[in-house]
Amino acid sequence: MKNPYLPYPVRIDKIITETEDRNLRTFRFVFLNSKDEEKFSYTPGQFAELSIAGKGESPIGIASSPTEKGHVTFTVNKVGLVTTRLHNMKEGDVMGIRGPLGNWYPWEEMEGKNVVIIGGGFAFTTLRSSIIYMLHPENRPRFKDISVVYGARNPGMLLYKDELAEWEQRDDIHMHITVDGTDDPDWKYNIGFVPTITEQKITSADNAIAIVCGPPIMIKFTQPVLEKVGFPPERIILSLEMRMKCGIGMCGRCNIGDKFVCKDGPVFSLAQLKNMPPEY
Amino acid sequence: MTKKIYTKKEWMEVLKGLADTYKIFVPVRDGDFHTFKALDETKIPDFDFKNTQLSPKSLVYPQSERMFEYTLDENAPDANIIKESKKDYSPQAIVGIRPCDAHAFQIVKPNFDNPEYQDPWWIQRYESTTFVGLGCNDPGSTCFCTSVGGGPFSEKGLDVLLYDLGDTFLAKALTDKGETFLEKAQGGKEADEKAINAGEGLAAGAADKIEVRVHTDKLKDKVQTELFDAPFWDDVAFACINCGICTYLCPTCWCFDIQDEMVGKQGDRIRNWDSCMFPLFTLHGSGHNPRSKKVQRVRQRFMHKLKYYVDKHNNGVQCSGCGRCVRNCPANIDIRQICELMNVEC
């Protein structure tokens, strides 16, 4: 019997400090047993439990794309017991990864459509996975226009700065990077909250699907903007967070109504959420 | 299927004889209550009881259970690697389990054993267990098994059913596991027509003694969000002190927590029963808590048992009608009343 609680052993291959407050770091893991990499076959939007012996587990969205072979990456905010320990670990250290868990963004439904990606703060991780995935030469023809609105408090708090700059240069993706505010005179992108910039830049819902990932306040104010542009609730896709333990729908804490965020989610359409109790 | 009859004196000897094949758990008097304990020379089985204070759920699903073990000793080749612990799944038998508590394992099963994921520990211990039920001649005042798909002589989830006929036990095998058990239960004699009729008479009479009727028929058709917003939740939750005894005693509550515990450089990953009554259960790392208020947690407990489970599993309600939560709630919250409210309101 396959034990769904048993993590795959991994080695920390690389650690990148992403933000100026040093609270967000990207961890690149390599599987100790190469066969485990095949078993850990994932789709953008899924998450995994990062598992540290002696501390516990923490559910984190997968930031790498399945098109990036040889490793898997997570960007982790330092918050509690497990993530603080992780931030104190070094390259070469051994720990565990359990997953992949949960569902993913509706890739089949997105095929042949314009894709609008809206992200805020450190919730950009599975969106990064999605962008890398869509921009892969094999996948890019499957999607029409790709637009991205991504905001952070200030320039120093943006994730994946090098990749953002690279995507800005490309003509097959429309980037709208924004910050809430900055005193940097050389800042060459937008200034304003994500909902405001969305209202300015995303002007059509024609044949489009929107993926929204960010803090609750950003989601709350972005939702009416998208609905005004003409996105029906079925084509507004959200990824939720919950306290989790098992990640496989058994331990009972991450439910919204009869759905588990860990197993039936974390990805839900706004249409689905409207039929669920507002307890998240 | 085999039907045998044992005198009560003989039955005690039979149980001792079975100790070679099974680890036997029996109800034992413990102060004011009965509780299931492993049979050894120091224990006297006592089958004269309404029901045990704690359900035997811990015999399949321990309150605390080691999941994995590991070492943090950097000199060890497997330092920081989480490994499975050795487990003992030799056969065990719960003798004298009440039909409601056996039914409860059937209710819990789809949570731990479903097409997507299988919990190896729950399943292996469940499969290694033989459930030898004891029908209830005289159900308690808080019992309502007949309203939730069970009955005082329900055979759901049982391998053997025992009928207390006064001086004798009539034992009826219900499954292959049960046949094996009675085969090993040396002694007794084949049950005659008279004993079988007496058993059936007892069963019919016992069901009539449960006068309480709880209605669950309309729960399935209710709209989840409407029941969630029903006006009665504040009243229902008012008296609750969030002690969690209802979840603890409930044979169908299965929620758990996972914790790592260390002694020196050796550690275990352990799972412990948890409760939706506690605010920590859902507290996010960010400080946000979707169920920070008492009323939200009380609503979660009843919605889970009487609506979410009903919608998800199409297997009735997540309650076996044992009545433990009704008997032991310090604030007199009664799931039977709440079920009626949910079944009618909206």
XYZ file of C-alpha atoms in Angstrom:
626
model
C 0.000 0.000 0.000
C 1.423 3.396 -0.998
C 1.801 5.595 2.044
C 0.495 9.064 1.107
C 2.078 10.636 4.219
C 5.634 9.580 3.445
C 7.751 12.396 1.993
C 10.358 11.922 -0.731
C 13.838 12.730 0.570
C 15.374 15.777 -1.148
C 18.523 17.882 -0.936
C 18.495 21.667 -0.958
C 20.349 22.481 -4.152
C 20.135 26.275 -4.149
C 18.707 29.050 -1.993
C 17.869 32.465 -3.426
C 16.842 35.399 -1.244
C 14.050 37.028 -3.217
C 12.961 40.119 -1.312
C 14.772 42.997 0.368
C 13.255 42.114 3.762
C 14.887 38.653 3.320
C 11.636 37.034 4.434
C 11.018 35.310 1.107
C 13.444 32.767 -0.193
C 13.308 30.382 -3.100
C 14.478 26.846 -2.387
C 15.506 24.575 -5.221
C 15.341 20.877 -4.343
C 16.856 17.823 -5.984
C 15.424 14.370 -5.254
C 17.858 12.035 -3.475
C 16.408 9.099 -5.434
C 16.141 10.054 -9.082
C 13.097 7.782 -9.543
C 11.138 9.962 -7.117
C 11.288 12.846 -9.589
C 9.128 10.852 -12.007
C 6.675 10.006 -9.235
C 6.489 13.683 -8.328
C 4.829 14.525 -11.636
C 2.909 17.790 -11.247
C 0.858 20.401 -13.079
C 1.063 24.193 -12.468
C -1.273 25.223 -9.649
C -0.526 22.241 -7.409
C 1.219 22.375 -4.049
C 3.282 20.075 -1.836
C 4.075 19.619 1.829
C 7.609 20.675 2.712
C 8.596 18.224 5.400
C 11.349 18.828 7.944
C 12.213 16.083 10.436
C 11.788 17.371 13.958
C 9.656 20.349 12.949
C 6.755 19.221 10.779
C 5.225 20.074 7.459
C 4.052 23.183 5.643
C 1.884 23.288 2.494
C 3.490 25.469 -0.196
C 2.598 26.108 -3.855
C 5.028 24.703 -6.417
C 6.904 27.589 -8.048
C 8.748 25.618 -10.706
C 7.179 24.420 -13.945
C 7.054 20.773 -15.003
C 8.964 21.927 -18.093
C 11.961 22.666 -15.839
C 13.581 19.284 -15.313
C 15.947 18.039 -12.652
C 14.621 20.002 -9.717
C 11.546 21.446 -8.092
C 11.341 24.892 -6.475
C 9.278 26.612 -3.790
C 9.283 30.218 -2.640
C 8.649 30.325 1.071
C 7.663 33.142 3.398
C 9.167 32.895 6.876
C 6.149 32.582 9.174
C 6.050 29.646 11.595
C 8.028 26.731 12.985
C 8.684 24.867 9.742
C 9.297 27.846 7.475
C 11.598 29.519 10.016
C 13.637 26.329 10.273
C 13.728 26.112 6.492
C 15.060 29.683 6.262
C 17.862 28.655 8.606
C 18.862 25.640 6.517
C 21.672 25.691 4.006
C 22.426 24.314 0.582
C 23.175 20.585 0.797
C 20.825 19.957 3.729
C 18.421 17.029 3.493
C 14.668 17.214 4.099
C 11.440 15.922 2.519
C 8.772 16.837 -0.010
C 5.341 15.216 -0.061
C 3.089 15.556 -3.056
C 2.167 16.808 -5.533
C -1.142 17.654 -3.859
C -4.398 19.297 -4.862
C -5.814 20.244 -8.229
C -4.378 22.658 -10.793
C -5.340 25.567 -12.994
C -7.840 24.515 -15.702
C -5.281 24.055 -18.496
C -7.595 22.214 -20.866
C -10.214 24.897 -20.541
C -7.581 27.602 -21.061
C -6.441 26.157 -24.358
C -7.188 28.464 -27.305
C -8.060 31.322 -24.942
C -6.531 34.604 -23.867
C -5.041 34.182 -20.415
C -5.053 36.981 -17.834
C -2.869 36.388 -14.792
C -3.313 38.628 -11.768
C -1.039 38.227 -8.786
C -0.130 40.114 -5.666
C 2.654 39.844 -3.112
C 4.163 36.447 -2.471
C 1.198 34.566 -3.937
C 2.935 34.796 -7.297
C 4.625 31.399 -6.978
C 2.218 29.076 -8.797
C 1.659 31.930 -11.268
C 5.372 31.899 -12.025
C 5.047 28.155 -12.600
C 2.148 28.832 -14.965
C 3.961 31.554 -16.931
C 7.084 29.432 -17.418
C 4.840 26.541 -18.464
C 2.885 28.594 -21.018
C 5.976 30.286 -22.451
C 7.638 26.955 -23.131
C 7.929 26.646 -26.936
C 5.902 23.423 -26.905
C 3.039 25.021 -24.992
C 2.995 28.636 -26.202
C 0.919 27.917 -29.372
C -1.828 26.395 -27.207
C -2.700 29.791 -25.723
C -3.605 33.166 -27.289
C -2.626 36.468 -25.642
C -1.050 36.212 -22.213
C -1.353 39.263 -19.953
C 0.102 39.531 -16.467
C -0.662 42.065 -13.741
C 1.706 41.563 -10.842
C 2.017 43.884 -7.880
C 3.995 44.125 -4.674
C 4.256 46.715 -1.905
C 7.459 48.192 -3.365
C 10.087 47.210 -5.932
C 12.173 45.374 -3.335
C 9.285 43.054 -2.532
C 8.815 41.705 -6.062
C 9.668 38.042 -6.579
C 11.686 36.681 -9.503
C 13.034 40.109 -10.541
C 15.359 38.763 -13.249
C 12.587 36.787 -14.890
C 10.176 39.716 -14.706
C 12.723 41.875 -16.547
C 13.183 39.138 -19.158
C 9.434 38.727 -19.704
C 9.120 42.524 -20.069
C 11.366 42.269 -23.150
C 9.306 39.563 -24.839
C 6.496 40.275 -27.266
C 4.536 37.068 -26.597
C 3.538 38.130 -23.069
C 2.144 41.491 -21.894
C 3.593 42.368 -18.506
C 2.035 44.990 -16.214
C 4.257 45.150 -13.174
C 3.161 47.510 -10.441
C 4.040 48.577 -6.908
C 1.842 50.169 -4.280
C 4.389 52.960 -3.969
C 8.100 53.733 -4.405
C 10.577 56.566 -3.932
C 12.838 55.167 -6.641
C 13.061 57.857 -9.368
C 14.209 55.243 -11.911
C 11.163 52.989 -11.429
C 9.954 52.449 -14.970
C 6.819 50.378 -14.425
C 3.374 51.119 -12.928
C 2.506 52.587 -9.566
C -0.866 51.668 -8.088
C -2.756 48.842 -6.434
C -3.392 45.684 -8.428
C -7.174 46.270 -8.865
C -6.528 49.785 -10.252
C -3.888 48.612 -12.708
C -6.125 45.693 -13.716
C -8.909 48.171 -14.494
C -6.541 50.208 -16.696
C -4.810 47.356 -18.524
C -7.316 44.521 -18.796
C -10.028 45.911 -21.007
C -11.533 42.821 -22.602
C -12.913 39.538 -21.349
C -13.385 38.212 -24.866
C -12.451 34.553 -25.053
C -10.416 35.114 -21.897
C -9.910 33.357 -18.592
C -8.493 35.099 -15.506
C -6.366 33.489 -12.808
C -6.204 35.499 -9.604
C -3.840 34.774 -6.759
C -3.065 37.126 -3.915
C -3.955 38.387 -0.474
C -7.689 38.388 0.386
C -7.933 42.184 0.166
C -6.532 42.190 -3.371
C -8.913 39.428 -4.451
C -11.841 41.258 -2.900
C -11.218 44.430 -4.934
C -10.064 42.741 -8.151
C -13.165 40.580 -8.430
C -15.623 43.470 -9.187
C -13.150 44.953 -11.686
C -13.048 41.676 -13.621
C -16.807 41.295 -13.466
C -17.184 44.857 -14.833
C -14.925 44.035 -17.767
C -17.194 41.106 -18.495
C -15.571 38.025 -16.964
C -18.317 35.608 -15.877
C -17.693 33.820 -12.531
C -16.925 30.587 -14.390
C -13.891 32.259 -16.003
C -12.450 33.822 -12.852
C -10.143 31.241 -11.284
C -8.840 31.591 -7.735
C -6.332 29.660 -5.672
C -7.082 29.480 -1.938
C -4.988 28.943 1.162
C -5.915 27.085 4.342
C -4.222 25.629 7.358
C -3.504 22.034 6.389
C -1.962 18.941 7.877
C -2.576 15.810 5.824
C -3.010 17.414 2.385
C -5.154 14.478 1.246
C -8.613 15.343 2.599
C -8.466 13.225 5.755
C -7.479 15.379 8.733
C -10.583 17.533 8.449
C -9.465 21.151 8.929
C -9.296 22.804 5.515
C -12.898 22.288 4.436
C -15.179 24.908 2.968
C -18.557 23.230 3.132
C -18.115 19.696 1.830
C -15.045 20.611 -0.240
C -11.480 20.291 0.975
C -9.076 23.009 -0.136
C -6.253 20.441 -0.094
C -7.925 17.816 -2.266
C -10.830 19.414 -4.149
C -8.836 22.687 -4.412
C -6.783 24.787 -3.951
C -8.028 26.011 -7.342
C -11.714 26.978 -7.518
C -13.663 29.110 -9.971
C -15.584 32.047 -8.583
C -18.733 30.282 -9.775
C -17.894 27.298 -7.542
C -17.091 29.527 -4.576
C -20.415 31.304 -4.880
C -22.121 27.976 -4.134
C -19.943 27.263 -1.106
C -20.270 28.681 2.423
C -18.164 31.872 2.730
C -15.875 30.339 5.351
C -12.325 30.958 4.140
C -23.562 -19.118 8.423
C -22.730 -20.676 11.777
C -24.997 -20.081 14.766
C -23.739 -21.330 18.112
C -24.855 -21.139 21.664
C -22.518 -20.795 24.675
C -23.336 -20.666 28.364
C -21.987 -17.429 29.829
C -19.506 -19.304 32.002
C -18.297 -21.228 28.983
C -17.973 -18.008 26.961
C -15.424 -16.569 29.437
C -13.308 -19.701 28.981
C -13.723 -19.482 25.212
C -12.345 -15.954 25.226
C -9.270 -17.033 27.171
C -8.742 -19.825 24.665
C -8.880 -17.348 21.782
C -5.947 -15.386 23.176
C -3.552 -17.509 21.109
C -5.168 -16.361 17.872
C -6.310 -12.842 18.657
C -5.529 -9.974 20.897
C -8.950 -9.837 22.569
C -10.524 -6.583 23.761
C -13.478 -6.792 26.112
C -15.603 -4.369 28.138
C -14.280 -4.123 31.700
C -15.788 -2.219 34.590
C -13.603 0.779 35.421
C -14.985 2.889 38.273
C -18.416 4.147 37.282
C -17.956 3.253 33.646
C -17.078 0.443 31.304
C -14.134 0.609 28.981
C -12.549 -1.731 26.422
C -9.337 -3.338 27.639
C -7.030 -6.048 26.375
C -7.978 -9.336 28.016
C -5.376 -10.818 30.342
C -5.420 -12.646 33.716
C -6.048 -9.395 35.576
C -9.165 -8.382 33.605
C -12.701 -9.624 34.164
C -14.912 -9.141 31.120
C -18.283 -7.656 32.049
C -20.962 -7.834 29.391
C -23.616 -6.301 31.619
C -23.396 -2.667 30.487
C -25.301 -0.100 28.397
C -22.263 1.110 26.507
C -18.662 1.966 27.240
C -17.879 5.573 28.180
C -15.344 5.810 25.355
C -16.157 4.167 22.050
C -13.651 1.561 20.876
C -12.571 3.827 17.978
C -9.067 4.061 19.435
C -8.559 0.321 18.845
C -8.512 0.992 15.101
C -7.537 4.649 15.204
C -5.340 5.327 18.271
C -5.605 8.669 20.007
C -1.875 9.093 19.443
C -0.039 7.085 16.850
C 3.507 7.090 15.570
C 3.523 7.616 11.807
C 7.232 7.865 11.090
C 10.596 7.994 12.784
C 13.904 9.628 11.989
C 17.240 10.640 13.381
C 18.814 14.080 13.238
C 22.236 12.643 14.079
C 24.414 13.949 11.249
C 26.746 10.950 11.648
C 23.974 8.563 10.642
C 23.743 7.817 6.920
C 19.994 8.393 6.975
C 20.038 11.625 8.999
C 16.923 13.797 8.444
C 15.241 11.151 6.297
C 11.726 10.299 7.401
C 11.087 6.546 7.527
C 8.144 4.267 8.181
C 7.842 2.753 11.641
C 7.370 -0.967 12.208
C 3.788 -1.760 13.145
C 2.032 -4.739 14.634
C -1.053 -5.715 12.665
C -1.586 -9.156 14.156
C -5.277 -10.118 14.428
C -7.358 -8.502 17.139
C -11.005 -8.926 18.101
C -13.283 -6.441 19.818
C -15.742 -8.626 21.704
C -18.869 -6.920 22.990
C -18.769 -3.876 20.729
C -22.235 -2.343 20.480
C -23.830 -2.259 17.010
C -23.764 1.578 16.940
C -19.995 1.598 17.479
C -19.452 -1.026 14.772
C -21.666 0.970 12.409
C -19.496 4.014 13.225
C -16.451 2.362 11.630
C -18.488 1.921 8.449
C -19.352 5.620 8.539
C -15.699 6.608 9.026
C -14.326 4.211 6.400
C -14.761 6.403 3.279
C -12.655 9.116 4.931
C -9.627 6.847 5.326
C -10.200 4.472 2.434
C -11.312 6.093 -0.811
C -10.333 5.736 -4.470
C -7.909 8.681 -4.321
C -6.010 8.024 -1.095
C -5.700 5.154 1.356
C -4.596 5.697 4.938
C -2.362 2.658 5.468
C -2.559 2.607 9.253
C -6.333 2.891 9.604
C -6.950 0.360 6.850
C -4.488 -2.244 8.085
C -5.726 -2.079 11.648
C -9.340 -2.136 10.490
C -8.682 -5.167 8.343
C -6.893 -7.007 11.128
C -9.853 -6.517 13.466
C -12.768 -8.916 13.981
C -15.847 -7.120 15.270
C -17.868 -9.302 17.627
C -20.960 -7.274 18.470
C -23.304 -7.561 21.396
C -26.924 -6.640 20.659
C -28.610 -4.183 22.999
C -31.515 -5.792 24.873
C -32.163 -2.606 26.760
C -31.070 0.538 24.848
C -30.335 3.727 26.799
C -32.499 6.830 27.011
C -30.144 8.827 24.769
C -29.834 6.123 22.116
C -31.220 6.916 18.669
C -29.486 4.393 16.410
C -32.784 3.478 14.731
C -33.026 7.030 13.321
C -29.633 6.966 11.633
C -29.578 3.682 9.778
C -28.696 1.379 12.653
C -30.521 -0.571 15.339
C -29.897 -2.309 18.673
C -29.225 -5.552 16.788
C -27.944 -4.011 13.538
C -25.418 -6.222 11.779
C -23.694 -3.341 9.940
C -19.939 -3.558 10.281
C -20.043 -6.678 12.448
C -18.454 -10.070 11.855
C -20.303 -11.837 14.666
C -23.439 -10.769 16.534
C -24.056 -11.959 20.083
C -27.523 -12.159 21.611
C -27.697 -12.124 25.401
C -30.351 -14.750 26.159
C -30.000 -14.606 29.942
C -27.834 -17.592 30.863
C -26.453 -18.056 27.380
C -25.034 -16.155 24.420
C -26.312 -16.916 20.946
C -23.458 -16.180 18.514
C -24.248 -15.620 14.850
C -21.456 -15.442 12.280
C -22.080 -12.710 9.678
C -18.910 -12.757 7.569
C -16.015 -15.045 6.715
C -13.999 -13.325 9.429
C -16.823 -14.128 11.804
C -16.896 -17.765 10.700
C -13.203 -18.064 11.445
C -13.722 -16.498 14.858
C -16.463 -18.961 15.812
C -14.438 -21.834 14.437
C -11.615 -20.894 16.809
C -14.090 -20.273 19.641
C -13.862 -23.868 20.888
C -16.908 -25.177 22.742
C -20.544 -24.242 22.662
C -23.086 -26.126 20.636
C -25.059 -25.550 17.518
C -27.947 -23.184 18.180
C -31.407 -24.737 18.088
C -34.587 -23.239 16.668
C -35.722 -22.139 20.119
C -32.600 -20.067 20.784
C -32.705 -18.486 17.344
C -36.341 -17.514 17.794
C -35.571 -16.103 21.228
C -32.812 -13.960 19.693
C -35.076 -12.621 17.001
C -37.726 -11.834 19.572
C -35.206 -9.883 21.660
C -34.087 -7.874 18.650
C -37.626 -6.887 17.674
C -38.494 -5.908 21.236
C -35.328 -3.832 21.703
C -35.936 -1.732 18.585
C -39.402 -0.845 19.920
C -37.879 0.422 23.149
C -36.184 3.294 21.295
C -38.985 5.796 21.170
C -36.956 8.820 20.060
C -37.269 9.530 16.344
C -34.814 11.950 14.770
C -35.645 13.006 11.240
C -32.880 13.200 8.664
C -34.900 12.747 5.472
C -34.764 16.348 4.219
C -31.089 17.052 4.950
C -29.932 15.885 1.537
C -32.234 18.267 -0.340
C -31.256 21.366 1.626
C -28.991 23.946 0.021
C -25.646 23.960 1.846
C -25.243 27.739 1.862
C -28.803 28.254 3.097
C -28.388 25.850 6.028
C -25.052 27.546 6.733
C -26.877 30.878 7.045
C -29.797 29.454 9.072
C -30.937 31.720 11.914
C -30.566 29.147 14.715
C -26.773 28.771 14.911
C -26.270 31.562 17.469
C -28.828 29.936 19.772
C -27.364 26.468 19.254
C -23.830 27.663 20.042
C -24.755 29.966 22.929
C -24.249 27.436 25.726
C -21.243 25.649 24.195
C -17.999 26.036 26.125
C -15.876 24.542 23.336
C -14.579 21.785 25.591
C -14.429 19.314 22.720
C -15.762 16.325 24.703
C -18.339 15.661 21.979
C -15.645 15.211 19.340
C -13.491 13.186 21.702
C -16.221 10.712 22.660
C -17.755 10.536 19.206
C -17.099 7.237 17.431
C -17.481 8.954 14.036
C -15.221 11.985 14.621
C -11.945 11.403 12.814
C -10.080 14.743 12.613
C -6.407 14.631 13.473
C -3.300 16.721 13.905
C 0.270 15.826 12.920
C 3.162 16.763 15.219
C 6.877 16.044 15.359
C 8.308 15.059 18.730
C 11.970 14.753 19.613
C 13.928 12.993 22.347
C 17.568 13.908 21.945
C 18.380 13.420 18.276
C 15.685 10.782 17.733
C 12.293 11.916 16.581
C 8.858 10.665 15.710
C 6.127 12.066 13.549
C 2.919 11.476 15.471
C -0.707 11.950 14.719
C -3.125 12.853 17.450
C -6.879 13.174 17.539
C -7.829 16.803 17.018
C -11.091 18.681 17.355
C -12.941 21.237 15.257
C -14.005 22.808 18.554
C -10.584 24.377 19.047
C -9.644 27.684 17.355
C -6.084 26.449 16.672
C -7.542 23.788 14.399
C -7.920 26.273 11.540
C -5.547 29.118 12.488
C -3.436 30.206 9.490
C 0.233 31.133 9.802
C -0.759 34.687 8.860
C -3.038 34.954 11.892
C -6.173 34.737 9.777
C -8.685 32.199 11.060
C -11.749 31.191 9.037
C -13.364 29.703 12.162
C -12.182 32.066 14.904
C -15.625 32.361 16.510
C -17.313 29.738 18.658
C -20.490 29.823 16.618
C -18.483 29.038 13.468
C -16.910 25.984 15.101
C -20.169 24.679 16.541
C -21.818 25.133 13.150
C -18.911 23.279 11.509
C -19.388 20.267 13.777
C -23.077 19.885 13.065
C -22.865 20.870 9.401
C -20.098 18.327 8.910
C -22.034 15.500 10.531
C -25.476 16.272 9.205
C -24.945 18.034 5.872
C -21.415 17.988 4.395
C -21.000 14.262 5.033
C -24.477 13.575 3.671
C -23.687 15.497 0.469
C -20.213 14.077 0.012
C -20.621 10.376 0.722
C -24.276 9.579 0.072
C -24.028 7.249 3.059
C -26.503 8.825 5.487
C -25.432 11.124 8.313
C -22.058 11.019 10.066
C -23.608 9.804 13.308
C -24.355 6.329 14.611
C -26.826 7.442 17.277
C -24.766 6.232 20.260
C -25.861 9.234 22.320
C -22.490 9.789 24.033
C -22.325 13.493 23.097
C -25.885 13.985 24.386
C -25.101 12.286 27.707
C -21.784 13.996 28.322
C -22.140 17.553 27.034
C -21.665 19.860 30.044
C -23.939 22.428 28.382
C -26.705 19.963 27.432
C -26.359 20.497 23.692
C -28.358 17.766 22.008
C -27.553 16.694 18.455
C -31.055 15.228 18.124
C -32.654 18.650 18.560
C -30.183 20.295 16.190
C -30.799 17.641 13.589
C -34.530 18.367 13.817
C -33.840 22.095 13.407
C -31.695 21.455 10.352
C -34.165 19.027 8.871
C -37.067 21.465 9.198
C -35.757 25.027 9.061
C -35.030 27.093 5.927
